[in-house]
Coordinates of C-alpha atoms in Angstrom, one line a residue:
M865 CA 61.7 -134.9 120.6
K866 CA 61.5 -138.7 120.3
S867 CA 64.3 -140.4 118.4
I868 CA 63.2 -142.5 115.5
I869 CA 65.8 -145.1 116.5
N870 CA 63.4 -146.1 119.3
D871 CA 60.8 -147.1 116.7
I872 CA 63.0 -149.7 115.0
H873 CA 62.5 -153.3 115.8
W874 CA 65.9 -155.0 116.1
P875 CA 67.6 -156.7 114.5
A876 CA 67.6 -154.8 111.3
I877 CA 69.5 -154.7 108.0
I878 CA 70.9 -152.0 105.8
K879 CA 70.6 -152.4 102.0
L880 CA 73.0 -150.2 100.2
V881 CA 72.1 -149.6 96.5
N882 CA 75.6 -150.3 95.2
S883 CA 76.2 -153.6 97.1
D884 CA 74.7 -157.1 97.3
E885 CA 75.9 -157.5 100.8
L886 CA 73.5 -156.7 103.6
L887 CA 74.7 -155.0 106.8
L888 CA 73.2 -156.7 109.9
L889 CA 72.4 -154.4 112.8
E890 CA 71.6 -156.1 116.1
S891 CA 70.9 -153.0 118.1
P892 CA 70.8 -149.2 118.1
R893 CA 74.5 -149.2 119.0
D894 CA 75.2 -151.0 115.7
W895 CA 73.3 -148.3 113.8
L896 CA 75.3 -145.6 115.5
E897 CA 78.6 -147.4 114.5
I898 CA 77.5 -147.9 110.9
A899 CA 76.1 -144.4 110.7
C900 CA 79.4 -142.9 111.8
L901 CA 81.4 -145.2 109.5
Y902 CA 79.3 -144.5 106.4
Q903 CA 78.3 -141.0 107.3
H904 CA 79.4 -139.5 104.0
S905 CA 78.9 -142.6 101.9
F906 CA 75.2 -143.2 102.0
Q907 CA 73.5 -142.7 98.7
E908 CA 70.0 -142.1 97.5
G909 CA 68.1 -145.4 97.7
D910 CA 70.0 -146.8 100.7
C911 CA 67.6 -148.1 103.3
L912 CA 67.3 -149.7 106.7
A913 CA 64.6 -152.4 107.2
D914 CA 63.7 -153.7 110.6
S915 CA 62.4 -157.1 111.7
D916 CA 58.8 -156.0 111.3
G917 CA 59.4 -155.0 107.7
Q918 CA 59.3 -151.2 108.3
Q919 CA 61.6 -149.5 105.9
Y920 CA 63.5 -146.3 106.6
R921 CA 65.2 -144.2 103.9
I922 CA 68.7 -143.2 104.9
S923 CA 69.7 -139.7 103.8
A924 CA 72.8 -137.6 104.4
P925 CA 72.5 -134.9 107.1
E926 CA 72.3 -131.3 106.0
A927 CA 75.7 -129.7 106.1
Q928 CA 76.1 -127.1 108.8
Q929 CA 79.1 -124.9 108.0
D930 CA 79.2 -123.2 111.4
S931 CA 79.4 -126.4 113.4
P932 CA 82.5 -128.6 113.7
V933 CA 80.3 -131.4 115.0
A934 CA 79.4 -134.2 112.6
H935 CA 75.8 -135.2 112.3
L936 CA 74.4 -138.6 111.8
P937 CA 72.4 -139.6 108.7
N938 CA 68.7 -139.2 108.8
L939 CA 66.2 -142.1 109.0
S940 CA 62.8 -141.4 107.4
P941 CA 60.1 -144.0 107.8
Q942 CA 58.6 -145.1 104.5
S943 CA 54.8 -145.6 104.1
F944 CA 55.2 -149.1 102.5
P945 CA 56.5 -152.1 104.4
L946 CA 59.1 -154.5 103.1
T947 CA 57.5 -157.9 102.3
P948 CA 59.3 -161.2 102.5
L949 CA 59.0 -161.5 98.7
E950 CA 60.9 -158.2 98.2
L951 CA 63.5 -159.2 100.8
L952 CA 64.2 -162.6 99.2
P953 CA 66.3 -161.4 96.3
W954 CA 68.3 -159.2 98.7
V955 CA 69.1 -162.2 100.9
R956 CA 69.9 -164.4 97.9
A957 CA 72.3 -161.8 96.5
H958 CA 73.9 -161.5 99.9
A959 CA 74.3 -165.2 100.2
L960 CA 75.8 -165.4 96.7
A961 CA 78.2 -162.5 97.6
A962 CA 79.2 -164.5 100.7
G963 CA 80.1 -167.6 98.6
Q964 CA 77.0 -169.7 99.4
C965 CA 75.8 -172.2 96.9
C966 CA 72.2 -173.4 96.3
I967 CA 70.8 -169.9 96.9
A968 CA 67.6 -170.9 95.0
K969 CA 66.7 -173.1 98.0
L970 CA 66.8 -170.1 100.4
G971 CA 63.3 -169.1 101.6
F972 CA 61.4 -167.7 104.5
T973 CA 57.9 -166.5 105.3
T974 CA 58.5 -163.4 107.4
V975 CA 60.9 -160.5 107.3
A976 CA 62.2 -161.5 110.7
Q977 CA 63.0 -164.9 109.4
G978 CA 64.8 -163.4 106.5
I979 CA 66.9 -161.2 108.8
E980 CA 67.7 -164.3 110.9
L981 CA 68.9 -166.0 107.7
V982 CA 71.2 -163.1 107.1
R983 CA 72.6 -163.5 110.6
S984 CA 73.2 -167.3 110.1
L985 CA 74.9 -166.6 106.7
D986 CA 77.2 -164.1 108.4
S987 CA 78.3 -166.5 111.1

């Protein structure tokens, strides 16, 4: 069975419904670290968006009572891509949460450029 993680174009971001901050993921390893850290904290509406604009819904794994092994959250591809116009308010809110000023001047024409802007805001 092919892992969905191989379909993701890195870098990617995670948008949590209850946070303005975006989580930047550079590689599958970053996803595994975040998935383990937030394993029981993901909520309905949380999503991962990759550099091509493909969105993946993040959902909690089904509990397995007979297994002591933790399971990673599930990623489900969505049928609608994220557009730069939909990403823009996320990036502006992230910049504001990071203490940046002049967020109205932030802009980009592709999702990949938007994710790159998140990277530059975080450094």
